[in-house]
Tab-separated table of C-alpha atoms in Angstrom:
chain	number	residue	atom	x	y	z
A	235	MET	CA	-91.656	57.501	-38.461
A	236	ILE	CA	-91.098	57.108	-34.900
A	237	PRO	CA	-89.587	53.604	-34.815
A	238	ILE	CA	-90.448	50.686	-32.730
A	239	THR	CA	-86.844	50.486	-31.655
A	240	VAL	CA	-83.547	52.270	-31.874
A	241	VAL	CA	-80.047	50.679	-31.716
A	242	ASP	CA	-77.451	52.974	-30.218
A	243	VAL	CA	-74.042	51.629	-29.791
A	244	ALA	CA	-71.828	54.680	-30.202
A	245	ASP	CA	-70.264	54.514	-26.662
A	246	ALA	CA	-68.578	51.365	-27.732
A	247	GLU	CA	-66.160	52.724	-30.223
A	248	PRO	CA	-63.229	53.020	-27.563
A	249	TYR	CA	-63.567	49.391	-26.154
A	250	VAL	CA	-63.953	48.170	-29.975
A	251	LEU	CA	-60.679	50.038	-30.871
A	252	GLU	CA	-59.028	48.713	-27.574
A	253	VAL	CA	-59.889	45.023	-28.837
A	254	LEU	CA	-58.615	45.768	-32.433
A	255	ARG	CA	-55.295	47.376	-31.043
A	256	SER	CA	-54.752	44.422	-28.766
A	257	GLY	CA	-55.057	41.678	-31.457
A	258	VAL	CA	-57.035	39.433	-29.269
A	259	ILE	CA	-60.487	39.474	-31.124
A	260	ALA	CA	-61.821	36.160	-30.271
A	261	GLN	CA	-62.797	35.163	-26.565
A	262	GLY	CA	-60.488	36.886	-24.364
A	263	PRO	CA	-60.017	39.441	-21.651
A	264	MET	CA	-62.864	41.635	-22.807
A	265	VAL	CA	-65.384	38.784	-22.610
A	266	LYS	CA	-64.206	38.181	-19.109
A	267	ARG	CA	-64.681	41.637	-18.218
A	268	PHE	CA	-68.127	41.782	-19.885
A	269	GLU	CA	-69.216	38.366	-17.768
A	270	ASP	CA	-68.093	40.003	-14.372
A	271	ALA	CA	-70.045	43.113	-15.023
A	272	PHE	CA	-73.066	41.012	-16.203
A	273	ALA	CA	-72.708	38.811	-13.067
A	274	LYS	CA	-73.151	41.839	-10.762
A	275	VAL	CA	-76.331	42.976	-12.779
A	276	ALA	CA	-77.823	39.527	-12.405
A	277	GLY	CA	-76.890	39.260	-8.672
A	278	VAL	CA	-75.041	35.713	-9.251
A	279	GLU	CA	-71.410	34.602	-8.918
A	280	HIS	CA	-71.282	33.393	-12.330
A	281	ALA	CA	-71.945	34.560	-15.862
A	282	VAL	CA	-70.901	32.642	-18.834
A	283	ALA	CA	-71.175	34.602	-22.089
A	284	VAL	CA	-72.194	32.470	-25.498
A	285	ASN	CA	-72.902	33.452	-29.023
A	286	SER	CA	-76.577	33.900	-28.853
A	287	GLY	CA	-79.530	34.016	-26.437
A	288	THR	CA	-80.876	30.714	-28.181
A	289	THR	CA	-77.377	29.279	-27.504
A	290	ALA	CA	-77.865	30.016	-23.837
A	291	LEU	CA	-81.017	28.240	-23.784
A	292	VAL	CA	-79.647	25.072	-25.455
A	293	ALA	CA	-76.541	25.009	-23.498
A	294	SER	CA	-78.415	25.445	-20.228
A	295	ILE	CA	-80.622	22.397	-21.225
A	296	GLU	CA	-77.632	20.232	-22.158
A	297	VAL	CA	-75.623	20.606	-19.083
A	298	LEU	CA	-78.659	19.178	-17.042
A	299	ASP	CA	-78.239	15.679	-18.811
A	300	LEU	CA	-81.693	15.018	-19.782
A	301	GLN	CA	-82.625	11.630	-21.137
A	302	PRO	CA	-84.552	10.921	-24.190
A	303	GLY	CA	-88.488	11.589	-23.334
A	304	ASP	CA	-87.589	14.060	-20.512
A	305	GLU	CA	-89.941	17.123	-20.747
A	306	VAL	CA	-89.404	21.117	-20.391
A	307	ILE	CA	-92.518	22.959	-19.377
A	308	THR	CA	-92.554	26.404	-20.747
A	309	SER	CA	-94.961	29.151	-22.060
A	310	PRO	CA	-96.574	28.979	-25.397
A	311	PHE	CA	-96.256	32.646	-25.573
A	312	THR	CA	-92.864	33.592	-26.451
A	313	PHE	CA	-90.481	33.913	-29.421
A	314	VAL	CA	-89.830	30.759	-31.171
A	315	ALA	CA	-86.335	30.435	-29.984
A	316	THR	CA	-87.590	29.038	-26.641
A	317	LEU	CA	-89.271	26.097	-28.415
A	318	ASN	CA	-86.391	25.541	-30.832
A	319	ALA	CA	-83.698	25.504	-28.062
A	320	ILE	CA	-85.502	22.822	-26.180
A	321	LEU	CA	-85.862	20.709	-29.309
A	322	GLU	CA	-82.264	21.251	-30.361
A	323	ALA	CA	-81.205	20.193	-26.861
A	324	GLY	CA	-82.912	16.975	-27.326
A	325	ALA	CA	-85.926	17.590	-24.790
A	326	SER	CA	-89.578	17.341	-25.038
A	327	VAL	CA	-91.743	20.386	-24.752
A	328	ARG	CA	-94.960	20.760	-22.651
A	329	PHE	CA	-96.674	24.032	-22.741
A	330	ALA	CA	-98.706	25.663	-19.652
A	331	ASP	CA	-101.063	28.532	-20.466
A	332	ILE	CA	-100.257	32.077	-19.350
A	333	ARG	CA	-101.924	34.963	-17.390
A	334	THR	CA	-103.113	38.271	-18.937
A	335	GLU	CA	-101.898	40.376	-16.068
A	336	ASP	CA	-98.301	39.816	-17.157
A	337	PHE	CA	-98.243	37.883	-20.082
A	338	ASN	CA	-96.323	35.266	-18.336
A	339	ILE	CA	-96.750	31.720	-17.442
A	340	ASP	CA	-99.449	30.733	-14.967
A	341	PRO	CA	-98.352	28.797	-11.881
A	342	ASP	CA	-101.566	26.940	-11.777
A	343	ALA	CA	-101.243	25.911	-15.352
A	344	VAL	CA	-97.804	24.603	-14.484
A	345	SER	CA	-98.904	22.750	-11.515
A	346	ALA	CA	-101.503	20.959	-13.749
A	347	ALA	CA	-98.805	20.271	-16.481
A	348	VAL	CA	-96.358	18.381	-14.378
A	349	GLY	CA	-95.810	14.769	-15.426
A	350	PRO	CA	-93.741	11.849	-14.483
A	351	ARG	CA	-91.230	12.663	-17.268
A	352	THR	CA	-90.870	16.529	-16.352
A	353	LYS	CA	-87.349	17.543	-15.603
A	354	VAL	CA	-87.040	21.256	-16.209
A	355	LEU	CA	-89.200	24.413	-15.774
A	356	MET	CA	-88.548	27.269	-18.162
A	357	PRO	CA	-90.382	30.344	-17.325
A	358	VAL	CA	-90.229	33.216	-19.951
A	359	HIS	CA	-89.895	36.840	-18.444
A	360	LEU	CA	-91.724	38.475	-21.144
A	361	TYR	CA	-91.422	42.039	-22.328
A	362	GLY	CA	-89.266	42.898	-19.223
A	363	GLN	CA	-91.422	41.770	-16.539
A	364	MET	CA	-90.681	38.780	-14.470
A	365	ALA	CA	-92.708	35.544	-14.207
A	366	ASP	CA	-94.449	34.910	-10.706
A	367	MET	CA	-91.396	33.093	-9.473
A	368	THR	CA	-92.591	33.424	-5.845
A	369	LYS	CA	-94.995	30.697	-6.890
A	370	LEU	CA	-93.098	28.903	-9.425
A	371	MET	CA	-90.092	28.149	-7.278
A	372	PRO	CA	-91.998	26.171	-4.739
A	373	LEU	CA	-93.485	24.300	-7.497
A	374	ALA	CA	-90.279	23.354	-8.875
A	375	THR	CA	-88.809	22.321	-5.502
A	376	GLN	CA	-91.952	20.193	-4.961
A	377	HIS	CA	-91.406	18.175	-8.143
A	378	GLY	CA	-87.523	18.189	-8.159
A	379	LEU	CA	-87.228	20.473	-11.352
A	380	ALA	CA	-84.394	22.308	-12.397
A	381	VAL	CA	-85.216	26.012	-13.234
A	382	VAL	CA	-83.892	27.706	-16.577
A	383	GLU	CA	-85.136	31.231	-16.874
A	384	ASP	CA	-85.567	32.486	-20.186
A	385	SER	CA	-84.695	35.948	-19.065
A	386	ALA	CA	-83.888	37.214	-22.669
A	387	GLN	CA	-85.913	40.465	-22.403
A	388	ALA	CA	-85.641	41.083	-18.774
A	389	VAL	CA	-82.183	42.066	-18.056
A	390	GLY	CA	-82.224	44.003	-14.784
A	391	ALA	CA	-85.671	42.989	-13.894
A	392	THR	CA	-86.407	42.101	-10.287
A	393	LEU	CA	-88.861	40.301	-8.351
A	394	ASP	CA	-89.107	41.233	-4.184
A	395	GLY	CA	-85.530	42.651	-4.954
A	396	LYS	CA	-84.380	39.405	-6.574
A	397	PRO	CA	-83.176	39.788	-10.106
A	398	ALA	CA	-83.972	38.019	-13.279
A	399	GLY	CA	-81.348	35.097	-13.881
A	400	SER	CA	-80.656	34.577	-10.170
A	401	TYR	CA	-83.112	31.569	-9.575
A	402	GLY	CA	-81.629	28.756	-11.285
A	403	LEU	CA	-79.942	29.000	-14.837
A	404	GLY	CA	-80.559	32.327	-16.294
A	405	CYS	CA	-80.572	32.695	-20.065
A	406	PHE	CA	-80.264	36.327	-21.569
A	407	SER	CA	-80.005	37.687	-25.220
A	408	LEU	CA	-77.919	40.242	-26.531
A	409	TYR	CA	-79.587	40.694	-29.913
A	410	ALA	CA	-79.516	44.037	-31.385
A	411	THR	CA	-82.918	45.236	-30.324
A	412	LYS	CA	-82.502	44.160	-26.909
A	413	ASN	CA	-82.083	46.475	-23.901
A	414	ILE	CA	-78.430	45.547	-23.703
A	415	THR	CA	-76.765	44.103	-27.051
A	416	THR	CA	-73.700	42.890	-28.432
A	417	ALA	CA	-75.152	42.688	-31.876
A	418	GLU	CA	-75.390	38.918	-31.370
A	419	GLY	CA	-74.654	37.126	-28.093
A	420	GLY	CA	-76.056	35.626	-25.045
A	421	VAL	CA	-75.291	35.097	-21.208
A	422	ILE	CA	-75.765	32.165	-18.825
A	423	THR	CA	-76.145	33.235	-15.231
A	424	THR	CA	-75.840	30.916	-12.232
A	425	ASN	CA	-74.839	30.582	-8.717
A	426	ASP	CA	-73.796	26.961	-9.302
A	427	ALA	CA	-70.026	26.668	-9.652
A	428	ALA	CA	-70.120	23.089	-11.072
A	429	LEU	CA	-72.604	24.099	-13.715
A	430	ALA	CA	-70.738	27.247	-14.721
A	431	ASP	CA	-67.757	25.175	-15.035
A	432	ARG	CA	-69.414	22.969	-17.488
A	433	LEU	CA	-70.893	25.480	-19.353
A	434	ARG	CA	-67.518	27.057	-19.881
A	435	VAL	CA	-66.143	23.703	-21.090
A	436	LEU	CA	-69.294	23.314	-23.145
A	437	ARG	CA	-69.026	26.589	-25.142
A	438	ASN	CA	-65.445	25.745	-26.127
A	439	GLN	CA	-65.767	22.463	-28.272
A	440	GLY	CA	-65.554	20.683	-24.943
A	441	MET	CA	-62.099	21.795	-23.998
A	442	ARG	CA	-60.871	22.636	-20.608
A	443	ALA	CA	-57.311	23.484	-22.112
A	444	ARG	CA	-56.117	23.134	-25.534
A	445	TYR	CA	-56.695	19.878	-26.888
A	446	GLN	CA	-57.815	18.661	-23.399
A	447	TYR	CA	-61.409	17.409	-24.528
A	448	GLU	CA	-63.759	16.585	-21.841
A	449	MET	CA	-66.992	15.962	-23.625
A	450	ALA	CA	-68.409	16.150	-27.123
A	451	SER	CA	-69.459	19.755	-27.625
A	452	HIS	CA	-69.799	22.945	-29.812
A	453	ASN	CA	-68.494	26.241	-30.422
A	454	TYR	CA	-70.551	28.703	-28.610
A	455	ARG	CA	-67.978	31.357	-27.828
A	456	LEU	CA	-68.564	35.182	-27.749
A	457	THR	CA	-65.710	37.256	-29.290
A	458	ASP	CA	-64.070	40.112	-27.587
A	459	LEU	CA	-65.477	42.413	-30.348
A	460	HIS	CA	-69.070	41.618	-29.284
A	461	ALA	CA	-68.192	41.963	-25.790
A	462	ALA	CA	-66.609	45.536	-26.336
A	463	VAL	CA	-69.886	46.553	-27.589
A	464	GLY	CA	-71.907	45.545	-24.510
A	465	ILE	CA	-69.706	46.705	-21.926
A	466	PRO	CA	-70.743	50.323	-21.862
A	467	GLN	CA	-74.318	49.700	-22.167
A	468	LEU	CA	-74.091	47.457	-19.065
A	469	GLU	CA	-72.372	50.614	-17.352
A	470	LYS	CA	-75.396	52.671	-18.104
A	471	LEU	CA	-78.056	50.031	-17.666
A	472	PRO	CA	-79.585	51.970	-14.928
A	473	GLN	CA	-80.116	55.124	-17.116
A	474	ILE	CA	-81.370	52.986	-19.857
A	475	THR	CA	-84.120	51.259	-17.757
A	476	GLU	CA	-84.941	54.551	-16.153
A	477	ALA	CA	-85.649	55.969	-19.645
A	478	ARG	CA	-87.732	53.140	-20.607
A	479	GLN	CA	-89.609	53.251	-17.228
A	480	ARG	CA	-90.239	57.153	-17.905
A	481	ASN	CA	-91.471	56.501	-21.198
A	482	ALA	CA	-93.952	53.793	-20.181
A	483	GLU	CA	-95.139	55.866	-17.374
A	484	ALA	CA	-96.145	58.496	-19.828
A	485	LEU	CA	-97.585	56.123	-22.005
A	486	SER	CA	-99.722	54.902	-19.502
A	487	LYS	CA	-101.016	58.053	-18.110
A	488	GLY	CA	-101.761	59.446	-21.664
A	489	LEU	CA	-103.549	56.318	-22.909
A	490	ALA	CA	-105.610	55.558	-19.551
A	491	SER	CA	-109.145	54.830	-19.996
A	492	LEU	CA	-109.520	54.399	-23.659
A	493	PRO	CA	-112.226	51.843	-24.668
A	494	GLY	CA	-110.637	48.551	-26.230
A	495	LEU	CA	-107.263	49.438	-25.193
A	496	GLU	CA	-105.864	47.414	-22.269
A	497	LEU	CA	-102.780	48.711	-20.957
A	498	PRO	CA	-99.883	46.604	-19.445
A	499	ALA	CA	-99.439	46.564	-15.621
A	500	VAL	CA	-96.498	46.426	-13.411
A	501	LEU	CA	-97.511	43.895	-10.843
A	502	PRO	CA	-96.683	44.276	-6.918
A	503	GLY	CA	-93.209	43.561	-5.957
A	504	ARG	CA	-91.810	43.622	-9.430
A	505	THR	CA	-89.799	46.155	-11.310
A	506	HIS	CA	-90.278	46.113	-15.221
A	507	VAL	CA	-87.572	47.106	-17.830
A	508	TRP	CA	-90.099	47.511	-20.582
A	509	HIS	CA	-88.075	45.579	-23.458
A	510	GLN	CA	-91.735	46.176	-25.005
A	511	TYR	CA	-94.569	48.599	-24.068
A	512	THR	CA	-97.336	46.058	-24.946
A	513	VAL	CA	-101.047	46.801	-25.089
A	514	ARG	CA	-103.990	44.706	-26.094
A	515	ILE	CA	-106.609	45.631	-28.596
A	516	THR	CA	-109.786	43.905	-27.370
A	517	GLU	CA	-113.130	43.028	-28.649
A	518	ASP	CA	-114.341	46.448	-27.347
A	519	ALA	CA	-112.125	48.588	-29.755
A	520	PRO	CA	-113.467	50.085	-32.878
A	521	MET	CA	-111.257	48.090	-34.994
A	522	SER	CA	-109.317	44.886	-35.011
A	523	ARG	CA	-105.592	44.812	-33.785
A	524	ASP	CA	-104.191	44.505	-37.370
A	525	GLU	CA	-106.276	47.345	-38.653
A	526	PHE	CA	-105.058	49.594	-35.617
A	527	SER	CA	-101.350	48.646	-36.358
A	528	ALA	CA	-101.832	49.616	-39.804
A	529	LYS	CA	-103.525	53.052	-39.175
A	530	LEU	CA	-100.504	53.808	-36.576
A	531	LEU	CA	-98.161	53.109	-39.194
A	532	GLU	CA	-99.924	55.295	-41.820
A	533	LYS	CA	-99.679	58.079	-39.199
A	534	GLY	CA	-95.894	57.656	-38.666
A	535	VAL	CA	-95.902	55.653	-35.235
A	536	GLY	CA	-93.974	52.360	-35.490
A	537	ASN	CA	-95.305	49.331	-33.677
A	538	GLY	CA	-94.966	45.568	-33.878
A	539	VAL	CA	-96.834	42.297	-32.985
A	540	TYR	CA	-94.800	40.192	-30.436
A	541	TYR	CA	-96.288	37.541	-31.169
A	542	PRO	CA	-99.008	36.547	-33.906
A	543	LYS	CA	-99.384	32.955	-32.887
A	544	VAL	CA	-98.457	31.050	-29.985
A	545	ALA	CA	-94.890	29.220	-30.507
A	546	PHE	CA	-96.133	25.877	-31.571
A	547	ASP	CA	-98.829	26.975	-33.858
A	548	TYR	CA	-96.821	26.753	-37.266
A	549	ASP	CA	-97.158	23.802	-39.784
A	550	CYS	CA	-93.322	23.043	-39.130
A	551	TYR	CA	-94.113	21.832	-35.420
A	552	ARG	CA	-97.587	20.305	-35.725
A	553	ASP	CA	-96.364	16.632	-36.219
A	554	ASN	CA	-93.254	16.923	-33.951
A	555	PRO	CA	-93.347	13.870	-31.505
A	556	LYS	CA	-91.664	15.966	-28.863
A	557	ILE	CA	-94.306	18.742	-28.921
A	558	THR	CA	-97.302	18.070	-26.445
A	559	ALA	CA	-99.764	21.053	-27.350
A	560	SER	CA	-102.994	22.115	-28.809
A	561	LEU	CA	-104.534	25.532	-28.759
A	562	ALA	CA	-107.435	24.040	-26.731
A	563	ASP	CA	-104.960	23.731	-23.557
A	564	VAL	CA	-103.525	27.491	-23.881
A	565	PRO	CA	-106.735	29.372	-24.726
A	566	VAL	CA	-105.453	32.620	-22.887
A	567	ALA	CA	-102.214	32.486	-24.974
A	568	ALA	CA	-104.211	31.884	-28.113
A	569	LYS	CA	-106.452	34.608	-27.361
A	570	VAL	CA	-103.857	37.185	-26.325
A	571	ALA	CA	-101.771	36.409	-29.619
A	572	GLN	CA	-104.587	37.743	-31.449
A	573	GLU	CA	-104.767	40.942	-29.363
A	574	VAL	CA	-101.182	42.312	-28.454
A	575	LEU	CA	-99.297	45.408	-30.002
A	576	SER	CA	-96.144	46.906	-29.013
A	577	LEU	CA	-95.508	50.649	-29.003
A	578	PRO	CA	-92.196	52.409	-29.051
A	579	VAL	CA	-90.725	52.801	-25.471
A	580	HIS	CA	-87.028	52.966	-26.189
A	581	PRO	CA	-84.593	55.323	-24.695
A	582	LYS	CA	-84.319	57.479	-27.700
A	583	LEU	CA	-88.055	58.582	-27.495
A	584	THR	CA	-88.298	62.385	-26.861
A	585	GLU	CA	-91.343	63.917	-24.886
A	586	SER	CA	-92.517	65.218	-28.239
A	587	ASP	CA	-92.398	61.657	-29.546
A	588	VAL	CA	-94.272	60.161	-26.514
A	589	ASP	CA	-96.864	62.853	-26.940
A	590	THR	CA	-97.175	62.247	-30.864
A	591	ILE	CA	-97.841	58.602	-29.916
A	592	VAL	CA	-100.380	59.149	-27.260
A	593	GLU	CA	-102.326	61.882	-29.438
A	594	THR	CA	-102.121	59.585	-32.557
A	595	ILE	CA	-103.530	56.577	-30.873
A	596	ARG	CA	-106.312	58.714	-29.250
A	597	GLU	CA	-107.304	59.872	-32.642
A	598	VAL	CA	-107.080	56.503	-34.158
A	599	LEU	CA	-109.501	55.264	-31.302
A	600	GLY	CA	-111.691	58.309	-31.892
A	601	ALA	CA	-111.203	59.530	-28.367
């Protein structure tokens, strides 16, 4: 079986041993070292490490001091953590539809969704390619909206040379399957020194110094052990990204012009870091998406559906008064969710693996 993802943290051993020998295993100097390195990747002054990508989103909303009824506009086509974080932070959610070109939020839909209670715009940079911040940022400025980027899948991605996470508050996930991992963890990036200071206090039970409390807060800290796992990966991020880009290019070349198979595109001005290589199985294909997925698995090619439904289309959200949404409002996202399938693109793929993936797909589709 060629797996959909492979976790490789072997290079972390000397860093982890350094932490264990130091005796400082909670948040300490290794976290600071990781934060400094991450800030350079995101092109910002400040990076605040926390214990998950979801926590990064929650904390970013909390420091914006929203009032009950204030709304966050975001994409309906995302991992449910995006929605959960907004609800946990006490805000209301309004969804704007996506575009098929990049699977990201449509600026025109955002413009139509802005209302009197809208306070935050939260674009999601899905699969490793940034949303159209060139159009989204003027909208945010026009309506006085704070920008919180869900950059969980886009570490190292850029738009016209400007990195993901450098537009407002950037929120990254360091979960096991991400391009950069600490097993569990997250990072918030910003150029706003005041917000960075508040975030550091917020993650530490509201303490600026020991027993000096400034706000009711949480334990959102990252450990030095987790940071030690991430540091060597940040050091080789260019090589990780290049390998993913090379594999994606080979997949696109080998899978071109197959009926019913819509390949992902890299849009002008953007760099794609290929957290996922996501195709669409359209109505022109000889089988459904789920049948196609099952046949690939039978032949040893791992794959995954990210995501099978829009984020709010589950019973646990249907009667939530803080969610303004219906499938009729997001027809593109609802349709795309029935078509998407992600293929292996991770750095551990060999040329032979890529050839096998291409050959298997062409065989399954009868090409």
